[in-house]
mmCIF file with all atom_site columns, C-alpha atoms in Angstrom:
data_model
loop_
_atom_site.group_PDB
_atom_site.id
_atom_site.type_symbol
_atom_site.label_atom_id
_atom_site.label_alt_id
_atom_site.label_comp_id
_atom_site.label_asym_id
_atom_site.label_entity_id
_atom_site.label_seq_id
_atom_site.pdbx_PDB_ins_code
_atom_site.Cartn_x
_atom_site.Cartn_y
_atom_site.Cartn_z
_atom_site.occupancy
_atom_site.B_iso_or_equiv
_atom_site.pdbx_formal_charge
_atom_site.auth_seq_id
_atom_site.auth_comp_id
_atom_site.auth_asym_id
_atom_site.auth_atom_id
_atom_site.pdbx_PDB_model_num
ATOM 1   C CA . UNK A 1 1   ? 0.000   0.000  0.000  1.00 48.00 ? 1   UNK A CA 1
ATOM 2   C CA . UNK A 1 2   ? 2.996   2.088  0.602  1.00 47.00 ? 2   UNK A CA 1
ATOM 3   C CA . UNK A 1 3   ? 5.397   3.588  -1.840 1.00 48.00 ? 3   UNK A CA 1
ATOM 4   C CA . UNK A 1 4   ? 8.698   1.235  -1.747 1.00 43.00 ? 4   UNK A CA 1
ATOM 5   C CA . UNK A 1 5   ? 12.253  1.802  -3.005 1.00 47.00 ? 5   UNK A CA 1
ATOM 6   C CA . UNK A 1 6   ? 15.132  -0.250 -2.732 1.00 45.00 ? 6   UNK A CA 1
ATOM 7   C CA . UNK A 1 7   ? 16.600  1.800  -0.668 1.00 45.00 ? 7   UNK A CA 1
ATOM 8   C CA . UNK A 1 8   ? 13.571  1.834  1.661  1.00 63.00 ? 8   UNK A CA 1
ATOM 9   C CA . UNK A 1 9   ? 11.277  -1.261 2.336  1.00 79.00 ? 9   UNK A CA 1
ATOM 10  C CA . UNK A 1 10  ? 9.314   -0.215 5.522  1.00 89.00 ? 10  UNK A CA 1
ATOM 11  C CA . UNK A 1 11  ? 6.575   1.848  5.385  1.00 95.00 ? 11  UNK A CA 1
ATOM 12  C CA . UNK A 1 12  ? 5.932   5.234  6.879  1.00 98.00 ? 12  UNK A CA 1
ATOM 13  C CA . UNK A 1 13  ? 3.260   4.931  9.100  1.00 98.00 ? 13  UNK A CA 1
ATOM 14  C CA . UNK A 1 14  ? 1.290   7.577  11.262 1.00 98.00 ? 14  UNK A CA 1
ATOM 15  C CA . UNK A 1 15  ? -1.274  6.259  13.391 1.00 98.00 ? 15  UNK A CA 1
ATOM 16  C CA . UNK A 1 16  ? -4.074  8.483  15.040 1.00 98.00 ? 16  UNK A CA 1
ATOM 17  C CA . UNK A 1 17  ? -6.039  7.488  17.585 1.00 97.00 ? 17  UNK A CA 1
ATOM 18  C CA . UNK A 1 18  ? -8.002  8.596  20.646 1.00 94.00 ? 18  UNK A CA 1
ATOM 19  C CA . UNK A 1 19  ? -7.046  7.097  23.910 1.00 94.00 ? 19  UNK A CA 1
ATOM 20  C CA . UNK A 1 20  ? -8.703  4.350  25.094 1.00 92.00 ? 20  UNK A CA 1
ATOM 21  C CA . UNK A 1 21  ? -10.169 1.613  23.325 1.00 92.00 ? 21  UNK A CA 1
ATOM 22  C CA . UNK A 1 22  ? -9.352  3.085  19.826 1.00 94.00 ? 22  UNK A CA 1
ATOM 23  C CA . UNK A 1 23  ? -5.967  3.583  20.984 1.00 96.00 ? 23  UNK A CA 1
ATOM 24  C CA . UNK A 1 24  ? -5.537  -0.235 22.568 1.00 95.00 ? 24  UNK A CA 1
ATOM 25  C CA . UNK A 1 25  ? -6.870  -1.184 18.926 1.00 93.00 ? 25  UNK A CA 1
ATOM 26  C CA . UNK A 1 26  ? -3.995  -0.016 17.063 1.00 95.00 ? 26  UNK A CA 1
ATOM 27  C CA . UNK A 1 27  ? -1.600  -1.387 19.458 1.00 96.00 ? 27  UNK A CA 1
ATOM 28  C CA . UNK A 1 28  ? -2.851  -4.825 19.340 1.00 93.00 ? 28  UNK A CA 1
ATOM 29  C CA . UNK A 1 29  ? -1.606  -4.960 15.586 1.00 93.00 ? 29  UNK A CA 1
ATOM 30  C CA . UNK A 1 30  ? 1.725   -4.549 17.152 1.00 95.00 ? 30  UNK A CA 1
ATOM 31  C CA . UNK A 1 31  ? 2.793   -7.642 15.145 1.00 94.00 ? 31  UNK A CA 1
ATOM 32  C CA . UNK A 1 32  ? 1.909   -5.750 11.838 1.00 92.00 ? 32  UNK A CA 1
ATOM 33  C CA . UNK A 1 33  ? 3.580   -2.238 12.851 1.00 96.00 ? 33  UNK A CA 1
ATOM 34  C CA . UNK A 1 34  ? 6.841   -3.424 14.779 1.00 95.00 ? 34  UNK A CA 1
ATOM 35  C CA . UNK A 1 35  ? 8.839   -3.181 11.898 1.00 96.00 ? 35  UNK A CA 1
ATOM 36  C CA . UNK A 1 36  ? 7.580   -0.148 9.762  1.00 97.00 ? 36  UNK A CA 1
ATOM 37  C CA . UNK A 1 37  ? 8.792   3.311  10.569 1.00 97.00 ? 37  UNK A CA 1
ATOM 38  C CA . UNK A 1 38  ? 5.969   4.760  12.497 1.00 98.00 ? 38  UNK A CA 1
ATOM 39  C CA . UNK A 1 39  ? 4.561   8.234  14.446 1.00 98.00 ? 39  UNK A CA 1
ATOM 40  C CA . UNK A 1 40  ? 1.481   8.694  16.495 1.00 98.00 ? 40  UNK A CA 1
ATOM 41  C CA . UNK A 1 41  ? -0.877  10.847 17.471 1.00 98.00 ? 41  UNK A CA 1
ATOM 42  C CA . UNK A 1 42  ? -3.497  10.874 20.261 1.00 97.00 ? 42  UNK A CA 1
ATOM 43  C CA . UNK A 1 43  ? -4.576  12.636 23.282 1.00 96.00 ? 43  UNK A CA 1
ATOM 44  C CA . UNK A 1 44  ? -2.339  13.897 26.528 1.00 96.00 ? 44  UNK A CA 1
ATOM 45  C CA . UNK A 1 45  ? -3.732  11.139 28.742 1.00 96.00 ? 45  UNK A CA 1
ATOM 46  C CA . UNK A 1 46  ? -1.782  8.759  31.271 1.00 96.00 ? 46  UNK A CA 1
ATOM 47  C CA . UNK A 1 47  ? -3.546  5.638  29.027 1.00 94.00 ? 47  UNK A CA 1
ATOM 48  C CA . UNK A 1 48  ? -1.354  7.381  25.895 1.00 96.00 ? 48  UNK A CA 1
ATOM 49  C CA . UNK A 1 49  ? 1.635   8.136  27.540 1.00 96.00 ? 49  UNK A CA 1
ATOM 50  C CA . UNK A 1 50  ? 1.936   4.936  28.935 1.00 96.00 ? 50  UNK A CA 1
ATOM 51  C CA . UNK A 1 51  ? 1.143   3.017  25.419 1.00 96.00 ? 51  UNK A CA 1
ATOM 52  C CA . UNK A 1 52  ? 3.211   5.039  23.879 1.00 97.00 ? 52  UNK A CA 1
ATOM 53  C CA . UNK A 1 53  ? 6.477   5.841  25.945 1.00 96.00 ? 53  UNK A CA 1
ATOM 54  C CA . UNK A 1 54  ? 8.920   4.858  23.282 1.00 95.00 ? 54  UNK A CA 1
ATOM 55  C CA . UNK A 1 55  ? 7.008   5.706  20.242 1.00 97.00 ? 55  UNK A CA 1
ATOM 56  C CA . UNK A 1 56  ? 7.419   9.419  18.587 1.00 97.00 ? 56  UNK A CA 1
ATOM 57  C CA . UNK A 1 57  ? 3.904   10.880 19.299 1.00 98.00 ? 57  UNK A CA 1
ATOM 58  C CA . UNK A 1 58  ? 2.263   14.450 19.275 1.00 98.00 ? 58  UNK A CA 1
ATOM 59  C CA . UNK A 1 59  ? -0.437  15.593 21.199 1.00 98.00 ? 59  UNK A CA 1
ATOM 60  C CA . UNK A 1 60  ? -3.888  16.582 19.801 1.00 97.00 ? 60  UNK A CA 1
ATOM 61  C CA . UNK A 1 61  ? -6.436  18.686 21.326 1.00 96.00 ? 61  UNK A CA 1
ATOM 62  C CA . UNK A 1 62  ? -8.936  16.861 23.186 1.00 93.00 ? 62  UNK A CA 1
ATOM 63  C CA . UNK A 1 63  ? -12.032 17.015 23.773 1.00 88.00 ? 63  UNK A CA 1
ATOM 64  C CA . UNK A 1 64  ? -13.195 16.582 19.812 1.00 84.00 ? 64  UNK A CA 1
ATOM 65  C CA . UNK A 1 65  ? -16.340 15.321 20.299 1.00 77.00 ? 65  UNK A CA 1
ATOM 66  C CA . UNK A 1 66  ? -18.597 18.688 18.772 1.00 80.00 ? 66  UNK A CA 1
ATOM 67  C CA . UNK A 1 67  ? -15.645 20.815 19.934 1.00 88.00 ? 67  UNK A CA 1
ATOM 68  C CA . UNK A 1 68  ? -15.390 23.325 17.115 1.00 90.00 ? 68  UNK A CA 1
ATOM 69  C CA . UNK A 1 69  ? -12.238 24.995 18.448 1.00 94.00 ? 69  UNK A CA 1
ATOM 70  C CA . UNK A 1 70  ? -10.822 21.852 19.066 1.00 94.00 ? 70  UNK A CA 1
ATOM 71  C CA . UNK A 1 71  ? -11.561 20.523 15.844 1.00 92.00 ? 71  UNK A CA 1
ATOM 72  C CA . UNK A 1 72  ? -10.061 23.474 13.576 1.00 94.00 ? 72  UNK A CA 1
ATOM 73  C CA . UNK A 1 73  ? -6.927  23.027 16.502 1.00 96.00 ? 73  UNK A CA 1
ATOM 74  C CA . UNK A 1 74  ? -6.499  19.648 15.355 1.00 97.00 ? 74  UNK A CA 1
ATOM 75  C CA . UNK A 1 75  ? -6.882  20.582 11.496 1.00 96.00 ? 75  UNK A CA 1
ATOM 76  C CA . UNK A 1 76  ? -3.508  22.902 11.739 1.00 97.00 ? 76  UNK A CA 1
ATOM 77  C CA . UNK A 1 77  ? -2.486  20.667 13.970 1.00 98.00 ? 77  UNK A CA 1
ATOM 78  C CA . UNK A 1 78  ? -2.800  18.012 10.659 1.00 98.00 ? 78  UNK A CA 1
ATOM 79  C CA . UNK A 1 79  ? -1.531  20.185 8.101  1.00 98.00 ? 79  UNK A CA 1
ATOM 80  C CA . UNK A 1 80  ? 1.756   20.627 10.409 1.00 98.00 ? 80  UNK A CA 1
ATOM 81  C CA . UNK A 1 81  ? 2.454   16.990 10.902 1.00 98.00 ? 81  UNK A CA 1
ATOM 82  C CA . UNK A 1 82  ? 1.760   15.449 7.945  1.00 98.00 ? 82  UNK A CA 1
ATOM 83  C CA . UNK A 1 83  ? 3.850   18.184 6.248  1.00 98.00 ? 83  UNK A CA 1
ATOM 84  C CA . UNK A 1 84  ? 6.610   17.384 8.456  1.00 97.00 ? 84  UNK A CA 1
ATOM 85  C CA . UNK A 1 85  ? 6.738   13.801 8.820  1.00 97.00 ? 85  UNK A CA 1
ATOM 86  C CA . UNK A 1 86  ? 5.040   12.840 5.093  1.00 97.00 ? 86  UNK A CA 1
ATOM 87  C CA . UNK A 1 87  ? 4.073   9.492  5.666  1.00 98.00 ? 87  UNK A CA 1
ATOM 88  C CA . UNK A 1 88  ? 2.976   6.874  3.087  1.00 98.00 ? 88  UNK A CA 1
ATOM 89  C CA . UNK A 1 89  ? -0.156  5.877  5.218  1.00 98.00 ? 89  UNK A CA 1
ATOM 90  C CA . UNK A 1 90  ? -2.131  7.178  7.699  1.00 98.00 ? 90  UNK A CA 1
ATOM 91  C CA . UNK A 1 91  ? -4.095  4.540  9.600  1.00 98.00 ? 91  UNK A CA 1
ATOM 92  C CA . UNK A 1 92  ? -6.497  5.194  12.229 1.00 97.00 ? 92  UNK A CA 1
ATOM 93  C CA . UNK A 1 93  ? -9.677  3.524  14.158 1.00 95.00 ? 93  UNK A CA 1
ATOM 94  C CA . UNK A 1 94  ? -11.041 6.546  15.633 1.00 89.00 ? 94  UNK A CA 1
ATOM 95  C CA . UNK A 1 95  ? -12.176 8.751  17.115 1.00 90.00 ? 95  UNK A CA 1
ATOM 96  C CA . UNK A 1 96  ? -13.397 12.373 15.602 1.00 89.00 ? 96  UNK A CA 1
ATOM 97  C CA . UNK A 1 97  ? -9.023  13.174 15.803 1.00 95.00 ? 97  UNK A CA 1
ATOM 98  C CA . UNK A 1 98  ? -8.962  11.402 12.919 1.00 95.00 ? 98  UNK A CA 1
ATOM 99  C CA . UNK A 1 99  ? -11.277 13.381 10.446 1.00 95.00 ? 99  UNK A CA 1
ATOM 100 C CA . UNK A 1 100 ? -9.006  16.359 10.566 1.00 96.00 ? 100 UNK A CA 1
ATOM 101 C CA . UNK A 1 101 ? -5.856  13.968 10.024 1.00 97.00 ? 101 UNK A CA 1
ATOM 102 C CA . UNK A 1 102 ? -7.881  11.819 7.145  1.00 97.00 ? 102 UNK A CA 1
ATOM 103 C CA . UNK A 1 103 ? -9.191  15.042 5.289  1.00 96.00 ? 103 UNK A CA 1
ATOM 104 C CA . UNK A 1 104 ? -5.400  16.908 5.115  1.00 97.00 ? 104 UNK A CA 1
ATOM 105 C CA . UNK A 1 105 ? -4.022  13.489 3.819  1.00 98.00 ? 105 UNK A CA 1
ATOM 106 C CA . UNK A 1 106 ? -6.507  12.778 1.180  1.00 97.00 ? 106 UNK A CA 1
ATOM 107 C CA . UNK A 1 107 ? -5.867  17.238 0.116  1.00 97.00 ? 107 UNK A CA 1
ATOM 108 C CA . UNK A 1 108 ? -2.123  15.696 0.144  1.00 98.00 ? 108 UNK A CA 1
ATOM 109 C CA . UNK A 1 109 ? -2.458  12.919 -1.504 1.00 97.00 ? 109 UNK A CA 1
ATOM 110 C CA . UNK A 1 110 ? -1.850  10.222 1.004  1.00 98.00 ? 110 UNK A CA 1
ATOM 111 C CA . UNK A 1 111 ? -2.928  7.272  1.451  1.00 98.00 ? 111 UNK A CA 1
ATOM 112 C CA . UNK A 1 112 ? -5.602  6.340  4.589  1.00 98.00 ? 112 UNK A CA 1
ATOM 113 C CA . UNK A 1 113 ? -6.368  3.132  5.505  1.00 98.00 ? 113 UNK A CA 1
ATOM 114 C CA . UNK A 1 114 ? -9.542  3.179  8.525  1.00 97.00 ? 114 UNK A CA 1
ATOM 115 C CA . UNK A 1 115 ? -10.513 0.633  10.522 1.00 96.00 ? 115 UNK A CA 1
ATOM 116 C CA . UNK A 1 116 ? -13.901 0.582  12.075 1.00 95.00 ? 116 UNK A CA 1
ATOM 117 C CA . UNK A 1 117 ? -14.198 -0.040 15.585 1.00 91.00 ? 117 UNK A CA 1
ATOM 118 C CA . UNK A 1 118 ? -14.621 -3.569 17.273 1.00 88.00 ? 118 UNK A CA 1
ATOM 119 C CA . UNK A 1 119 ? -18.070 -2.857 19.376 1.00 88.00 ? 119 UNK A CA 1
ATOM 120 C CA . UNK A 1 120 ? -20.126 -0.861 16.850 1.00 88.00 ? 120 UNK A CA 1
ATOM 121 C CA . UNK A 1 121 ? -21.539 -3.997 14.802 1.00 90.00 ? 121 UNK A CA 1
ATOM 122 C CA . UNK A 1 122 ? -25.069 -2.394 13.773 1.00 92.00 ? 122 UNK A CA 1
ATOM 123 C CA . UNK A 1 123 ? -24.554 0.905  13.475 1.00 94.00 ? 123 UNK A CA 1
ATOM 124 C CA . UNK A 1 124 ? -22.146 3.596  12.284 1.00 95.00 ? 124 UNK A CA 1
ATOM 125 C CA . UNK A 1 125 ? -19.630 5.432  14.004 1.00 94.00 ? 125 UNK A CA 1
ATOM 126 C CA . UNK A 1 126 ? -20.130 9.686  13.607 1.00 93.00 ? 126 UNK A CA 1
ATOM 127 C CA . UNK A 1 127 ? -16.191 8.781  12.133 1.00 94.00 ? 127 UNK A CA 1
ATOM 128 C CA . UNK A 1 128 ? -16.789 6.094  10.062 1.00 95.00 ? 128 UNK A CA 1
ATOM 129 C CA . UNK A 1 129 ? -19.637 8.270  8.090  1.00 95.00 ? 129 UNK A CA 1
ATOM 130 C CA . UNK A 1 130 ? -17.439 11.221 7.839  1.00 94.00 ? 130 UNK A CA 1
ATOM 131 C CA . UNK A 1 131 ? -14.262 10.034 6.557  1.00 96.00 ? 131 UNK A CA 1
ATOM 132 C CA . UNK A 1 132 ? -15.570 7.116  4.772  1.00 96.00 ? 132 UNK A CA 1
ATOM 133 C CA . UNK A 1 133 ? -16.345 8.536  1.393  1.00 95.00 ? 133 UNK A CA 1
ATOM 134 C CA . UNK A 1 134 ? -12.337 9.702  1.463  1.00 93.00 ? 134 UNK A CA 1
ATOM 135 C CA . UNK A 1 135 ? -10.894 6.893  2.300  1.00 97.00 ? 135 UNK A CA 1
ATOM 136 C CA . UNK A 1 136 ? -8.273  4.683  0.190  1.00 98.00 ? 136 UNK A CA 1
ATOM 137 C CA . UNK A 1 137 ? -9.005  1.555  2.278  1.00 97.00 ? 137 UNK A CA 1
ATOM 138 C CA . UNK A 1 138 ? -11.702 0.816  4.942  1.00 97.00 ? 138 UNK A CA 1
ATOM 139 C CA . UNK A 1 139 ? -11.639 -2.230 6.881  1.00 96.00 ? 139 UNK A CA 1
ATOM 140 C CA . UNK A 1 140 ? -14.155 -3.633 9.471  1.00 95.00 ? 140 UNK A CA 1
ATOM 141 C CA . UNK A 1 141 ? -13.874 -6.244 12.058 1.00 92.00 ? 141 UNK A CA 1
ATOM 142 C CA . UNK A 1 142 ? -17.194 -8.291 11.842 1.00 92.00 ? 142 UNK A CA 1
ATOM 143 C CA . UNK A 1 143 ? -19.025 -9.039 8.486  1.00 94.00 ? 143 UNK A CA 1
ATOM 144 C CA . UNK A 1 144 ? -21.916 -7.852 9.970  1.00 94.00 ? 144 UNK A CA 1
ATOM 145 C CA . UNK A 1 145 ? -20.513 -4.181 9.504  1.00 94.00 ? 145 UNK A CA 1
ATOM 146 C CA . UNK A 1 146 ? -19.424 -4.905 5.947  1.00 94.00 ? 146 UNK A CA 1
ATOM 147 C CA . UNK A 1 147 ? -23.472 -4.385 5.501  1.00 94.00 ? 147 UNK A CA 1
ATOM 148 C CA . UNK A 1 148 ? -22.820 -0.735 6.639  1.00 96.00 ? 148 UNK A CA 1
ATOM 149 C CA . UNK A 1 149 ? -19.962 0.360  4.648  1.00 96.00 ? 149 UNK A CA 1
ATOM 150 C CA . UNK A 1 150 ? -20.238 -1.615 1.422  1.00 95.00 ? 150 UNK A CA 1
ATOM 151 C CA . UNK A 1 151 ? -16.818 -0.862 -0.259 1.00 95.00 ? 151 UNK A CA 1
ATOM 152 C CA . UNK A 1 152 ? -15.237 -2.300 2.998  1.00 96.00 ? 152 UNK A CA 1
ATOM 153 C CA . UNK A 1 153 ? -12.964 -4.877 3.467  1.00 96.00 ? 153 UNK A CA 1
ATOM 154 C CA . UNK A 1 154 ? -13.386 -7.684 6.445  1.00 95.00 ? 154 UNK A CA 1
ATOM 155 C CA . UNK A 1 155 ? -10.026 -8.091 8.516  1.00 92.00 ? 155 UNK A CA 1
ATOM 156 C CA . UNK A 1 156 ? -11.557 -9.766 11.597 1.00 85.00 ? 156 UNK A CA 1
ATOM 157 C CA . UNK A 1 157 ? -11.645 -8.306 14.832 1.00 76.00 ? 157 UNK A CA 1
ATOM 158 C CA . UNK A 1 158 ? -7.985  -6.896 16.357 1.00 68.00 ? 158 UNK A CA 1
ATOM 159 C CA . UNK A 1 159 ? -8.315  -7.718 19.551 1.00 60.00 ? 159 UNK A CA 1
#
């Protein structure tokens, strides 16, 4: 999914997340991410900073949840890291810190890869419906949810 060279196999990975169970998500495909070059972002909470003490993270503005000023915060806050650290893929399974993140990649032309959240089976996420039509890649966890989002792709659940 990631642009390869020979001179550089792994891809460049930024993951955004809210803390919690979105967060615990992305860590549990640890076996997948290990090896790829890799940068997070999520909120200033103890969960995070314990998750993620030897990753490279930056903080986003929290509460997002209908938090306007938060929301155009975290847009800038976009724009500035995915100009600096220009990954090949921006992966995320929530929550609304990832529609500012997803909307700036897809302006920049990077790839997004999101992955709908374990416990919603009937229903949509507010995320899922907003960055869904922008999306490169969108994977859920039960089949059930394929129903929902019909260009998705089943990956079973990551926990």
């Amino acid at each position: 999914m990631g642009k390869t060279t020979p001179d550089r196999d792994r891809l460049k990975i930024l993951f955004v997340a809210s803390t919690g169970g979105h967060l615990t998500q992305l860590l549990a495909l640890r076996d997948w991410w290990a090896t790829q070059e890799r940068a997070w972002v999520s909120f200033d909470h103890p969960h995070a900073h314990a998750a993620l003490a030897d990753e490279q993270v930056t903080w986003a503005f929290s509460p997002t949840t209908r938090n306007i000023p938060n929301a155009i915060r975290n847009l800038f806050l976009a724009r500035r890291v995915l100009r600096r650290y220009r990954p090949d893929i921006v992966v995320s399974t929530g929550a609304g810190v990832a529609v500012p993140f997803f909307w700036t990649a897809r302006a920049l032309g990077i790839r997004t890869l999101y992955i709908e959240v374990i416990d919603r089976i009937s229903t949509r996420t507010m995320t899922g419906r907003m960055v869904y039509p922008t999306v490169d890649a969108f994977a859920v966890q039960w089949p059930e949810q394929q129903a929902l989002y019909p260009d998705s792709r089943v990956i079973g659940a990551t926990l």
